[in-house]
Coordinates of C-alpha atoms in Angstrom, one line a residue:
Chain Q
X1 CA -1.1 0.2 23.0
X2 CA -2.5 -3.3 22.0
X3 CA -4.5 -3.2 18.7
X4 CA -6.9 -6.0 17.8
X5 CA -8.9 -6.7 14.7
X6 CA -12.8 -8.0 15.2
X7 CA -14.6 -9.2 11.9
X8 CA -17.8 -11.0 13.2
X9 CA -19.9 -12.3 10.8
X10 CA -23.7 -12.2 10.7
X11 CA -26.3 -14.1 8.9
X12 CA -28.3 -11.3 7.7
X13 CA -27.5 -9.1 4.4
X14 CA -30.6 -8.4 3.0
X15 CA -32.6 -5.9 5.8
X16 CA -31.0 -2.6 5.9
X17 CA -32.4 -2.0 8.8
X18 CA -31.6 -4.9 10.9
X19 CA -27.9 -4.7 9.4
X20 CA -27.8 -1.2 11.0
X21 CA -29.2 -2.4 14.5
X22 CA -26.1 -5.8 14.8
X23 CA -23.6 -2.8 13.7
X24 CA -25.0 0.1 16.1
X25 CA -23.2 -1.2 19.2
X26 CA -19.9 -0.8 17.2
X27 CA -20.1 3.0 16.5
X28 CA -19.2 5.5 18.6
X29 CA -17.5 4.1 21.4
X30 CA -14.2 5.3 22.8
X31 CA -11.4 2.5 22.1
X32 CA -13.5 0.9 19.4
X33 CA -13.6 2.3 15.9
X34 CA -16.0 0.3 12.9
X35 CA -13.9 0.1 9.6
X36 CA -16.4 -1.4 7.4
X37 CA -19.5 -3.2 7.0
X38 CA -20.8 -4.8 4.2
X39 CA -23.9 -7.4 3.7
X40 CA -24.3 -9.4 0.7
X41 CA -27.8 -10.0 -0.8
X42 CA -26.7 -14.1 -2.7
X43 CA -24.6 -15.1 0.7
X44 CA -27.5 -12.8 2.6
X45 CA -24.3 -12.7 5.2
X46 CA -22.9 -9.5 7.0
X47 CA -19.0 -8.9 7.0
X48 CA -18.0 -6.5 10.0
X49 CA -14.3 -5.2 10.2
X50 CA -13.8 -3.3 13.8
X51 CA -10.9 -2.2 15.3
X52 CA -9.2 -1.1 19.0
X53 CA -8.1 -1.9 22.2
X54 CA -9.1 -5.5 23.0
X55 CA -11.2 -5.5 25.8
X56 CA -13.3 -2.6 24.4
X57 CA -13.9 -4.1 21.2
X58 CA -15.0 -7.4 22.8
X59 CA -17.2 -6.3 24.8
X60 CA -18.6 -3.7 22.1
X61 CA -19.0 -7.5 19.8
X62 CA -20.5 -8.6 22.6
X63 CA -23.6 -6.5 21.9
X64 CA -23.6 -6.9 18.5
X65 CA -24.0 -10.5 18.9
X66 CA -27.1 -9.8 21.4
X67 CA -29.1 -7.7 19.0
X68 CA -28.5 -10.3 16.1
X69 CA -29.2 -13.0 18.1
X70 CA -32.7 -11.2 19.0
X71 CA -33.0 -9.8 15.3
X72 CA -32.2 -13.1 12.9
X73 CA -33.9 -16.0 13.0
X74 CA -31.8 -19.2 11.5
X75 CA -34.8 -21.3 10.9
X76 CA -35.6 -18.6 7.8
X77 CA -32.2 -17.9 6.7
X78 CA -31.6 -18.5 2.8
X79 CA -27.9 -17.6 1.6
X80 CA -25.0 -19.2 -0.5
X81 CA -22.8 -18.8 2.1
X82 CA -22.4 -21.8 4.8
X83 CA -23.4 -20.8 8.2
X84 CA -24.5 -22.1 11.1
X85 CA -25.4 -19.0 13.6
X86 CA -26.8 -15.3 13.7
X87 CA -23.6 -14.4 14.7
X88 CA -21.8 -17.0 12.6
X89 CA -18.2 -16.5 13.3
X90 CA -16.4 -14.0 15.1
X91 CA -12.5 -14.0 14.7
X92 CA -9.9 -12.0 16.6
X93 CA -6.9 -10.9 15.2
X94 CA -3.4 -9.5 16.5
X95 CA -3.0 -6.1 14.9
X96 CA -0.3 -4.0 16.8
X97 CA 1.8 -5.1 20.6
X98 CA -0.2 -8.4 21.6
X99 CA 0.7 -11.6 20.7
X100 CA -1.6 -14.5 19.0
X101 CA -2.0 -16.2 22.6
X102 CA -3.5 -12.7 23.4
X103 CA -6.0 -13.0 21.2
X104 CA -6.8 -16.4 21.9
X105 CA -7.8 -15.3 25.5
X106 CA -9.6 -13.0 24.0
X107 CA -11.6 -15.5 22.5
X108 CA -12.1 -17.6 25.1
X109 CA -13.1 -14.7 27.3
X110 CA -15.6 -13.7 24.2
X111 CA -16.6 -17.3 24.2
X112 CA -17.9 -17.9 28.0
X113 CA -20.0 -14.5 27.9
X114 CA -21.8 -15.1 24.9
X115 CA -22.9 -18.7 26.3
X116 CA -23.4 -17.6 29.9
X117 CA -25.4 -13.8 28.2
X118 CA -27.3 -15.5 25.3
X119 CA -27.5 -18.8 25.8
X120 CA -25.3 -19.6 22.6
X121 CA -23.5 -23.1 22.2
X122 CA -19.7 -21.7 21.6
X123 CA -17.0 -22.9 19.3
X124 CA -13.6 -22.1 19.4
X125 CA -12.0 -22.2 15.9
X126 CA -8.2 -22.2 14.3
X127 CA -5.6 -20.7 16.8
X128 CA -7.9 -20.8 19.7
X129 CA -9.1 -24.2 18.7
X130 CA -9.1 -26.7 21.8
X131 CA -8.9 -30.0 19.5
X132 CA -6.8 -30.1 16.3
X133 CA -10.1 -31.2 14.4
X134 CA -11.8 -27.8 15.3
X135 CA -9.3 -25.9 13.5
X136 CA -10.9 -25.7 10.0
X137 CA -14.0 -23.4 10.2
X138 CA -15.5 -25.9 7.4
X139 CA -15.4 -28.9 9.7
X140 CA -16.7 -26.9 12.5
X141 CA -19.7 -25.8 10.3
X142 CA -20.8 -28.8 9.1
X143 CA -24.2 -29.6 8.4
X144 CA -24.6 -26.3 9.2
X145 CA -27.5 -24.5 10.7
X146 CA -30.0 -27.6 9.8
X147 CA -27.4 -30.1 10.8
X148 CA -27.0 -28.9 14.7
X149 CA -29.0 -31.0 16.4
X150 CA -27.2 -34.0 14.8
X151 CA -24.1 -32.6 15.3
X152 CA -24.9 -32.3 19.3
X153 CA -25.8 -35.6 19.5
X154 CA -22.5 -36.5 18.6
X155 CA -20.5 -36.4 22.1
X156 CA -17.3 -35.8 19.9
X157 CA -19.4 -32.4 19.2
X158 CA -19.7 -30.8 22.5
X159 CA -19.7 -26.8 22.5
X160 CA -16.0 -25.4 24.2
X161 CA -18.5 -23.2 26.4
X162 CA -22.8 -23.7 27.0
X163 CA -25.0 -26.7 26.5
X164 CA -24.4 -29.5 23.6
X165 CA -27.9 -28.1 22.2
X166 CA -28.8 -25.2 20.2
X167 CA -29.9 -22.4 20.6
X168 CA -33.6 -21.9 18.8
X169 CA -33.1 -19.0 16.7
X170 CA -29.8 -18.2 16.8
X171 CA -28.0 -21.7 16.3
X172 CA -24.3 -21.6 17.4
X173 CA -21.3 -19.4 16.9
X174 CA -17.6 -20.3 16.0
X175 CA -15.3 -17.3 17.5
X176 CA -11.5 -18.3 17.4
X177 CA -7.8 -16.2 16.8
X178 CA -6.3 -16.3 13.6
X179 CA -3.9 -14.2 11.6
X180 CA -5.0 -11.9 9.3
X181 CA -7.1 -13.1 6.2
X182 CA -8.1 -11.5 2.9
X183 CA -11.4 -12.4 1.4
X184 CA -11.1 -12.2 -2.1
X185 CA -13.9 -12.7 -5.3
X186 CA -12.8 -12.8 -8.7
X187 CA -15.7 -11.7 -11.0
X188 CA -16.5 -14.1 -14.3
X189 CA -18.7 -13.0 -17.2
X190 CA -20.2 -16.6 -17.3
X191 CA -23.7 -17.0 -15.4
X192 CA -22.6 -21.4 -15.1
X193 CA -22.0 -21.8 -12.0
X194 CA -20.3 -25.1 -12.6
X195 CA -17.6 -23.6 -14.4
X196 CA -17.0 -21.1 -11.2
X197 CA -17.4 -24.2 -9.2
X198 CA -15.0 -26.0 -11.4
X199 CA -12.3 -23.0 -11.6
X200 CA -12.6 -22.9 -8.0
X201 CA -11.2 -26.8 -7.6
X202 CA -8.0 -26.2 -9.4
X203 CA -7.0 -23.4 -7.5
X204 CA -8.3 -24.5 -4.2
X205 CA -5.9 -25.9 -0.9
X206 CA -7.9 -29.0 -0.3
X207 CA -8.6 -30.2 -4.2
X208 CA -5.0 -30.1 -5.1
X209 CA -4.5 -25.8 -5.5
X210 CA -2.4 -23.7 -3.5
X211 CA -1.6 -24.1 -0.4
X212 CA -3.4 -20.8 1.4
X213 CA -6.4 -20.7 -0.5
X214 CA -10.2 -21.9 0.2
X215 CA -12.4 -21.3 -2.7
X216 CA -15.3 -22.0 -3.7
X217 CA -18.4 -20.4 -6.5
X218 CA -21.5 -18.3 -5.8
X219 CA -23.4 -16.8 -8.4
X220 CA -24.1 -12.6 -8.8
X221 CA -27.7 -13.3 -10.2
X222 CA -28.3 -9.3 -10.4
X223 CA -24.9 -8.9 -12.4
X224 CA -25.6 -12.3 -14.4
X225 CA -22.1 -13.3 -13.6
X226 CA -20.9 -16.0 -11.5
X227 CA -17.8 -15.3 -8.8
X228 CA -15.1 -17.8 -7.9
X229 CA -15.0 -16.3 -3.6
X230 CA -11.5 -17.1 -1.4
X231 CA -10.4 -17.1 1.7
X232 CA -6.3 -16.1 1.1
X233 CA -5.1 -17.5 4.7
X234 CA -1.8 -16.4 4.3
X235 CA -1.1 -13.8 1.7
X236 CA 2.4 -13.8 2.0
X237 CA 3.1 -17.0 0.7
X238 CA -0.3 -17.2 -1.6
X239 CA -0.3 -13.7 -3.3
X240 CA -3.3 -12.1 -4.5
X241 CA -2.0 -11.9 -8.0
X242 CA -1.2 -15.5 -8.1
X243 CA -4.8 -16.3 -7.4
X244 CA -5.5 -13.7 -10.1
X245 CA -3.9 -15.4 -12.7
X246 CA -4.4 -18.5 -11.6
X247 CA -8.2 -18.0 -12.0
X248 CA -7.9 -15.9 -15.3
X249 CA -5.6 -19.0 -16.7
X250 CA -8.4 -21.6 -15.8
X251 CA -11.1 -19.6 -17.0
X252 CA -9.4 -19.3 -20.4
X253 CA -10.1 -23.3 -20.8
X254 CA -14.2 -22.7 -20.9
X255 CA -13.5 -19.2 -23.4
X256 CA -14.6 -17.4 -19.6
X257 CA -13.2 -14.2 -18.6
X258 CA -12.4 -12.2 -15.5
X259 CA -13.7 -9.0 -15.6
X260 CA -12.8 -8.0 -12.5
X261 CA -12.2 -8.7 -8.8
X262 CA -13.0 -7.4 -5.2
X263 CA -11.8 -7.3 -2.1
X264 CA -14.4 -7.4 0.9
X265 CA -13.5 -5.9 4.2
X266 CA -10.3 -4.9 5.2
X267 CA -6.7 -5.6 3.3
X268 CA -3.4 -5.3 5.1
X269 CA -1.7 -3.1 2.8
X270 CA 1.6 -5.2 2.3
X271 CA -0.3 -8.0 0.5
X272 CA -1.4 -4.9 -2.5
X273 CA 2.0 -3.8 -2.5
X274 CA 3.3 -7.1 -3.4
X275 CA 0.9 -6.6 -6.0
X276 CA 2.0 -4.0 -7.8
X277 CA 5.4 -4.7 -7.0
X278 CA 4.7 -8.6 -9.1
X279 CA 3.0 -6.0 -12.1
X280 CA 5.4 -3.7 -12.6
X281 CA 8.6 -6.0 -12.2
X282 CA 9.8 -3.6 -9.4
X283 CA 13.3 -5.0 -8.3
X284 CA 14.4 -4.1 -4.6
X285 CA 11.8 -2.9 -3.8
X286 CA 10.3 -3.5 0.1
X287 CA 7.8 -2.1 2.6
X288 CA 10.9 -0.2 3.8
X289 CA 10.2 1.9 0.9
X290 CA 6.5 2.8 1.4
X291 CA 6.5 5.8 3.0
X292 CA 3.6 5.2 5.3
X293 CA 5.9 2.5 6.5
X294 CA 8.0 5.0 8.1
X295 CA 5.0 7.3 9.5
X296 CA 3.8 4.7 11.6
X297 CA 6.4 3.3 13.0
Chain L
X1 CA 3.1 17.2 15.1
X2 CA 4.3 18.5 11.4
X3 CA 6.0 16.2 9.6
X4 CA 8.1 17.2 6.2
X5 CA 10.1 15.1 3.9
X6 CA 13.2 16.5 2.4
X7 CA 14.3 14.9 -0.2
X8 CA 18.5 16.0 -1.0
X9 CA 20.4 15.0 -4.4
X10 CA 24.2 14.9 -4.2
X11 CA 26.8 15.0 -6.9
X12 CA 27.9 12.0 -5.6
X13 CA 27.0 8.4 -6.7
X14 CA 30.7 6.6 -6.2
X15 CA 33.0 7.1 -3.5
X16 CA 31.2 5.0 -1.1
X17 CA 33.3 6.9 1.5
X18 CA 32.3 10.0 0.6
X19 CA 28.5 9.1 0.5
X20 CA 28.6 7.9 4.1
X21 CA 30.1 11.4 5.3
X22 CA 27.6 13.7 3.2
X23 CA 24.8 11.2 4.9
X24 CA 26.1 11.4 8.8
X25 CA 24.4 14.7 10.0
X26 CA 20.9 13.0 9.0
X27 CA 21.9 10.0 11.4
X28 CA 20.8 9.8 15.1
X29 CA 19.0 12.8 15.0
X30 CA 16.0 13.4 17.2
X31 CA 13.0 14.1 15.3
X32 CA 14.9 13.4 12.2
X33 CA 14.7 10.5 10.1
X34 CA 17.0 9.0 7.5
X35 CA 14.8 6.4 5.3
X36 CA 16.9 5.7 2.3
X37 CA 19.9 7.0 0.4
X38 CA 20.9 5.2 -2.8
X39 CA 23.5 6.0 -4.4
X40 CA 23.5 6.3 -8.8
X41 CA 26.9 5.4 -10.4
X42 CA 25.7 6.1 -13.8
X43 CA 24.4 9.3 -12.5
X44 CA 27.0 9.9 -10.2
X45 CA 24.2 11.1 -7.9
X46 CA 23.3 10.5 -4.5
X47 CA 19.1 10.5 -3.3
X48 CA 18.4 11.2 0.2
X49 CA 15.0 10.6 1.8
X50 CA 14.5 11.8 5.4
X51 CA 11.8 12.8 7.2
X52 CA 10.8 14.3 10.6
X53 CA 10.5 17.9 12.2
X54 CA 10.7 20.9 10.0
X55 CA 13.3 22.8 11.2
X56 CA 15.4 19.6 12.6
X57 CA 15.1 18.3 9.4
X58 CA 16.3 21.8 7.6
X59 CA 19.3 21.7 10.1
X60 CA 20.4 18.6 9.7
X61 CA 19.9 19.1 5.8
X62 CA 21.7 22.2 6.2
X63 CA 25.2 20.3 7.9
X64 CA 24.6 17.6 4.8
X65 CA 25.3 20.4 2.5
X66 CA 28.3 22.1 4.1
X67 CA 29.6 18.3 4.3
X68 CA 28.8 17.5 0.7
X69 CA 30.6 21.4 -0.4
X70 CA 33.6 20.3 1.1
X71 CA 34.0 16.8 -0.7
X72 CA 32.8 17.5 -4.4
X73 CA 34.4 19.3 -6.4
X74 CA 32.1 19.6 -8.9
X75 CA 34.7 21.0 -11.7
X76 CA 35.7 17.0 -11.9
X77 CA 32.0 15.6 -11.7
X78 CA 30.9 13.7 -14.9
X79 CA 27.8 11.9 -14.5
X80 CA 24.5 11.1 -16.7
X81 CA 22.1 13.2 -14.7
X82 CA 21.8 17.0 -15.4
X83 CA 23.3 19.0 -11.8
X84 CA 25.0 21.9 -11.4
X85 CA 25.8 22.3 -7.9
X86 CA 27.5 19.5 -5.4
X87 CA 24.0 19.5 -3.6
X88 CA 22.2 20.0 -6.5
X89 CA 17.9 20.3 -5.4
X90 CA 16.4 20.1 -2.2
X91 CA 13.6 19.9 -2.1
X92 CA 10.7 20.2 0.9
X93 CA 7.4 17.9 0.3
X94 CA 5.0 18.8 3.3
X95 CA 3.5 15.3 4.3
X96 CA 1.7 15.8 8.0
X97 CA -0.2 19.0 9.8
X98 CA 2.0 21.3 7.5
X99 CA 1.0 23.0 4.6
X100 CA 2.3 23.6 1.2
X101 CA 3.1 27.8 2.6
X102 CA 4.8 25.9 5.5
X103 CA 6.9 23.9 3.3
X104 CA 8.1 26.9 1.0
X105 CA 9.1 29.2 4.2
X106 CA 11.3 26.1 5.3
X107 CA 12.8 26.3 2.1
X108 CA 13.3 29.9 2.1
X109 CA 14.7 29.7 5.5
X110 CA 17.4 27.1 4.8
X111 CA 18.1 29.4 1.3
X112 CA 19.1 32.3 3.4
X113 CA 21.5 29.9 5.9
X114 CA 22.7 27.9 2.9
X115 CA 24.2 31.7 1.5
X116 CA 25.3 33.2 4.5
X117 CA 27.1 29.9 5.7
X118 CA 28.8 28.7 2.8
X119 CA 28.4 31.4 -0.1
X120 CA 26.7 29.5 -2.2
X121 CA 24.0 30.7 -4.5
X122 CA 20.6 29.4 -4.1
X123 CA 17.9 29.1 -6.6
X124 CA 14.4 28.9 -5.1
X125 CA 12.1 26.9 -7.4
X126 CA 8.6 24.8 -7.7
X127 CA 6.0 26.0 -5.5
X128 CA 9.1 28.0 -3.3
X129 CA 9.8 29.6 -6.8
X130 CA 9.8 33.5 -6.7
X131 CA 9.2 33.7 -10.7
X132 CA 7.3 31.9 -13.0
X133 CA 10.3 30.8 -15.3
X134 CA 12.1 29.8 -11.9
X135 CA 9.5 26.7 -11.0
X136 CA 10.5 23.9 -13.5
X137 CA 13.7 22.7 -12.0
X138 CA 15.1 22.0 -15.5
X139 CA 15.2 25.5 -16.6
X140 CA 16.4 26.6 -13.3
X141 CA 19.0 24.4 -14.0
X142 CA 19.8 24.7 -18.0
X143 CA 23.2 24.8 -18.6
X144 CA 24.6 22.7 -15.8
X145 CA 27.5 23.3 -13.9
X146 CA 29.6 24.1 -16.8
X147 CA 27.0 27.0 -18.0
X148 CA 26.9 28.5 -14.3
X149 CA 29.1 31.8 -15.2
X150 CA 27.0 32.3 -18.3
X151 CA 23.5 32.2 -16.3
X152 CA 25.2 34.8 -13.6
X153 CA 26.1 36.9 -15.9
X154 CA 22.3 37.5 -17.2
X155 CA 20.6 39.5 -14.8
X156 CA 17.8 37.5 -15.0
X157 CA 19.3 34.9 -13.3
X158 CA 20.2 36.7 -9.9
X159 CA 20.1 34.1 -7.2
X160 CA 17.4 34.2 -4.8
X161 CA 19.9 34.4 -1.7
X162 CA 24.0 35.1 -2.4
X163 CA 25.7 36.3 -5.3
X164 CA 25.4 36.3 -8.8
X165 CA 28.8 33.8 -8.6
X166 CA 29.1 30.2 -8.8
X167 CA 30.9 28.9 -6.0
X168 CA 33.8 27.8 -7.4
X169 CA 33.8 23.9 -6.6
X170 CA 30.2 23.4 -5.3
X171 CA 28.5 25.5 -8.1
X172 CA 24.9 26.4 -7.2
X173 CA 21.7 24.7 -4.9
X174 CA 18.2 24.8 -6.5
X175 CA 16.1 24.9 -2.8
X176 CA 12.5 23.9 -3.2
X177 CA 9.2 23.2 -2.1
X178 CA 6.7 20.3 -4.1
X179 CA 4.0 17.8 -3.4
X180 CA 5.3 14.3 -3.7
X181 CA 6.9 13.3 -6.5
X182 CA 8.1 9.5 -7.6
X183 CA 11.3 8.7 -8.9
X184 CA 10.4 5.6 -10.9
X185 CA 12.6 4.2 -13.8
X186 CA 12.0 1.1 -16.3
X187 CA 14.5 -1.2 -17.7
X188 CA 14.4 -2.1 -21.3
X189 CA 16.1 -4.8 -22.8
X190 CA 18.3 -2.6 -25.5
X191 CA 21.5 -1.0 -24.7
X192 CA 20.7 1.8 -27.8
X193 CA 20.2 4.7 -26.1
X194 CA 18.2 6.4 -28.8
X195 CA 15.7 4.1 -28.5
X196 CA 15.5 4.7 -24.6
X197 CA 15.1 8.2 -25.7
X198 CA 12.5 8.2 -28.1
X199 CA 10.3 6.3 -25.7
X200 CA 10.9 8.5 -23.1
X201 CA 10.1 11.5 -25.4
X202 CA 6.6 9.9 -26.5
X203 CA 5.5 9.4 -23.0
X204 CA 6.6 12.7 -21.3
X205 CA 4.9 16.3 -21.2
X206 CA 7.8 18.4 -22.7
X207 CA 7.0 16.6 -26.2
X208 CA 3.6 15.3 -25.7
X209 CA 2.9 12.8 -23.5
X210 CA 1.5 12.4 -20.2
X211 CA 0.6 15.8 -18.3
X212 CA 2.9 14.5 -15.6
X213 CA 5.6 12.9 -16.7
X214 CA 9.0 14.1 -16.8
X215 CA 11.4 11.5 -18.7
X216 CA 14.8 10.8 -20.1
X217 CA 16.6 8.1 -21.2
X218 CA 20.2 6.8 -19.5
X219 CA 22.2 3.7 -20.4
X220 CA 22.9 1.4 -17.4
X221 CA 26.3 0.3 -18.6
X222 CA 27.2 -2.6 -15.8
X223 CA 23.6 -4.3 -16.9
X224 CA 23.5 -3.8 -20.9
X225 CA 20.8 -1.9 -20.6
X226 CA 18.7 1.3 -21.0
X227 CA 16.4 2.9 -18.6
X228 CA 13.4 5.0 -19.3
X229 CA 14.1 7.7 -16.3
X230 CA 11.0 9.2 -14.8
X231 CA 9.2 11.9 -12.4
X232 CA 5.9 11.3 -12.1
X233 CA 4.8 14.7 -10.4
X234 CA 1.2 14.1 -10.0
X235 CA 0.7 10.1 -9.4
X236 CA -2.7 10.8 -8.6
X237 CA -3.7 12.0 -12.3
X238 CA -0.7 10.4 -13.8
X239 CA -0.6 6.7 -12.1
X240 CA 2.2 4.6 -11.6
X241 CA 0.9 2.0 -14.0
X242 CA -0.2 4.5 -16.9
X243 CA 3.7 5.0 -17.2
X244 CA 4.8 1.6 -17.2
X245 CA 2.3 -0.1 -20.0
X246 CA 2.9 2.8 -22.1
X247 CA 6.6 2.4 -22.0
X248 CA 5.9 -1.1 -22.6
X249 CA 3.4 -0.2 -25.6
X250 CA 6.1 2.2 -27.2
X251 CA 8.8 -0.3 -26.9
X252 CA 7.1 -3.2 -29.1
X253 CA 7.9 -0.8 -32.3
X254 CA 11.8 -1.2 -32.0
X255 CA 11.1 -5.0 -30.9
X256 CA 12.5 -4.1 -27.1
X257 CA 11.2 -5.5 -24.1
X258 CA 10.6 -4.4 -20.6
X259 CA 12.1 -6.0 -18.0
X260 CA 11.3 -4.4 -15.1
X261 CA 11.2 -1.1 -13.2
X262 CA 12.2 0.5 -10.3
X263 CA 11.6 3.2 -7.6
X264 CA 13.9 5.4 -6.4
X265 CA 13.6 6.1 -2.7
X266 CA 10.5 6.3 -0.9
X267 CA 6.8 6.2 -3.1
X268 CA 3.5 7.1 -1.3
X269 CA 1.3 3.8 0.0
X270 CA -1.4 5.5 -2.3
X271 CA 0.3 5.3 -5.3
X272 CA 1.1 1.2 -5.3
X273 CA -2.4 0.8 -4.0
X274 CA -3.4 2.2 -7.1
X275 CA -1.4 0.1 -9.8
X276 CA -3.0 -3.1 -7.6
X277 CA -6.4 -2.0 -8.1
X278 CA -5.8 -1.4 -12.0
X279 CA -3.9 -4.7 -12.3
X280 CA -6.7 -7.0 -10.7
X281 CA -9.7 -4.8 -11.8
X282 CA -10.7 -4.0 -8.4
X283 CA -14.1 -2.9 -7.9
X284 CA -15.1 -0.2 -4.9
X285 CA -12.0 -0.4 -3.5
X286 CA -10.2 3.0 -1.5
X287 CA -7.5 3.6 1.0
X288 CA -10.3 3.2 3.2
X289 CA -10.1 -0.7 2.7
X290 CA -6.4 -0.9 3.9
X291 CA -5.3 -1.9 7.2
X292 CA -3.1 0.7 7.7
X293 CA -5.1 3.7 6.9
X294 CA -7.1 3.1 9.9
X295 CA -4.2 2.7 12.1
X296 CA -2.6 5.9 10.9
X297 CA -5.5 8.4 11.6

């Protein structure tokens, strides 16, 4: 049976109870099972990870995207996280028996209900992206919420389904396919953000860092620390401890340290075991060798 | 559906030939699956993983046996690891919808056929153990091989199924029950074997060290090196990573380095997930967060 993997996320992280009203339509439904959910007060942003068969969880998304659409109101929202929608992104990803051009009709399919239900100008993002130029969330995102109208003006900036024009509360929404991603934080006992910021560039894809990482700083005000976040696009060929150590090295230039990291959502377990496998010096050692490997199969 | 692991130890870490015979009966089985065998040339010892059905698995364990009596003769086995029989433990490790009692009356029942079949003695021992003195496989198996018609003559040591006789090439079994248990072994940059050994004896139980570890030291000739030899027998309170910096603490005294380590077979998910959230300080992190948990249940 064909597994997919949902994480929308939703510009609200504050209200409890508004958080529990976008996740509702996730719980309890046969075919559909909610992994996690998590909002963040600084990025005032809500991370959803949902699994299950594909046409149940899109249609359970669906929903969600409704009620947040009706619940958050972009023209308020304050958060360190770009955005430009309620429902700010909502990525599919191939889990188990479906291909990536499965979960790019998924998309697309996700992508003409929400404009035709809600009224949402749609963009389609990475592997489901209709123009090379639409790949890259960032560029999509632009300008973000306060920037839409602009951005609609520009014809090269039509919406892949519904109207170039906004939508009044609830902005626009970038759903796309995409392999699996691990957002990763890397906590810093230093409340200067430009030093996050600055740690951030080195290790970075497009300022000259590795090649599968987007990074960029937030500050932790209640924890007086400052937090170098990433995007790991591929983790098989950017490893979580290399970003690790590649953060802890820069830091060491402004006498910062890491205290710590985190990993929000959902983490395909082969990218910890490389972990451990990198710390402990484990020679021929594979996932062959996990023995959940062997349960599931 | 139940699902056990058995985990089988040879005499038999050379003749490539005979490894691939004692191995057969595991192959092609339904409901039984071989994961890994690996055979030890400084040990002269061959580990068998295999999981699937409990009472395919026992008979398909029980035709590796008969197979391995017939081509070791263990009157001409030399080897580094302690063993007294041609298969010397076998152990059953309950791992799906079975329980710990299910486990022990698997190894009870392939005790009884292991007797009648081939006439040789069987020891029962860890949680299968009939006696308190019987459950730490060590002293069930002081003396070795060579000691065998020593311990039969002490009434004490009656087997639990067959005579109070060695067999005379295959010696005697030790049949078992256990939670999981990882073989894990680090390699130290000295080929002096007593300083392999006084590590080992700082970090293990018997001589006060961690509550559970079991260690040894063994000289891997073809490498110039050493190995600290382990069993962790409780990875949840004794973790994976505990071991290895404390070798690596230990080892600074005689100047020696470590240069890796290594597992042995097959090593619960849970523990590597572990060592990766020690090694990058991860914060509120639990099975819960890994991919695969969720596509297990």
């Amino acid at each position: 049976m064909p597994i997919v993997q949902c994480v929308p996320n939703f510009s609200e992280g504050r209200d409890l109870e508004k958080i529990e009203k976008i996740v509702q339509p996730l719980r309890c439904k046969e075919g559909v099972k909610l992994l996690n959910y998590e909002g963040d007060k600084n990025y005032n942003r809500l991370v959803v990870t949902v699994i299950g068969e594909p046409k149940k969880v899109k249609d359970a998304v669906l929903e969600s995207i409704g009620v947040a659409a009706e619940l958050i109101d972009m023209n308020n929202h304050k958060g360190q996280h770009p955005r430009f929608g309620a429902t700010d992104v909502c990525p599919f990803i191939p889990i188990k028996d479906m291909t990536m051009d499965d979960a790019i009709n998924l998309a697309r399919e996700l992508g003409k209900e929400v404009s035709e239900r809600y009224g949402i100008p749609v963009f389609l993002y990475e592997n489901a992206a209709t123009k090379p130029e639409r790949e890259n969330l960032a560029t999509v995102r632009k300008g973000e919420y306060e920037g839409l109208d602009e951005k609609f003006s520009d014809s090269n900036w039509a919406p892949d389904f519904g109207e170039a024009k906004k939508h009044s509360t609830a902005g626009a929404i970038a759903i796309g396919a995409r392999r699996p991603l691990i957002a990763y934080n890397i906590n810093l006992d230093t409340k200067n953000i430009e030093i996050a910021s600055k740690i951030a560039k080195t290790i970075r894809h497009s300022s000259g860092g590795y090649r599968f990482i987007k990074a960029g700083a937030v500050e932790v005000s209640e924890r007086n620390m400052t937090q170098v976040t990433m995007n790991l696009t591929d983790y098989t060929k950017t490893s979580m401890y290399r970003a690790f150590e590649a953060v802890k090295m820069e830091a060491r230039r402004y006498g910062v340290n890491v205290m710590g990291s985190e990993i929000v959502g959902i983490c395909p377990m082969e990218a910890l075991i490389d972990v451990s496998a990198y710390y402990l010096g484990l020679e021929n050692f594979d996932l062959s060798n996990v023995l959940e490997t062997n349960l599931m199969e």
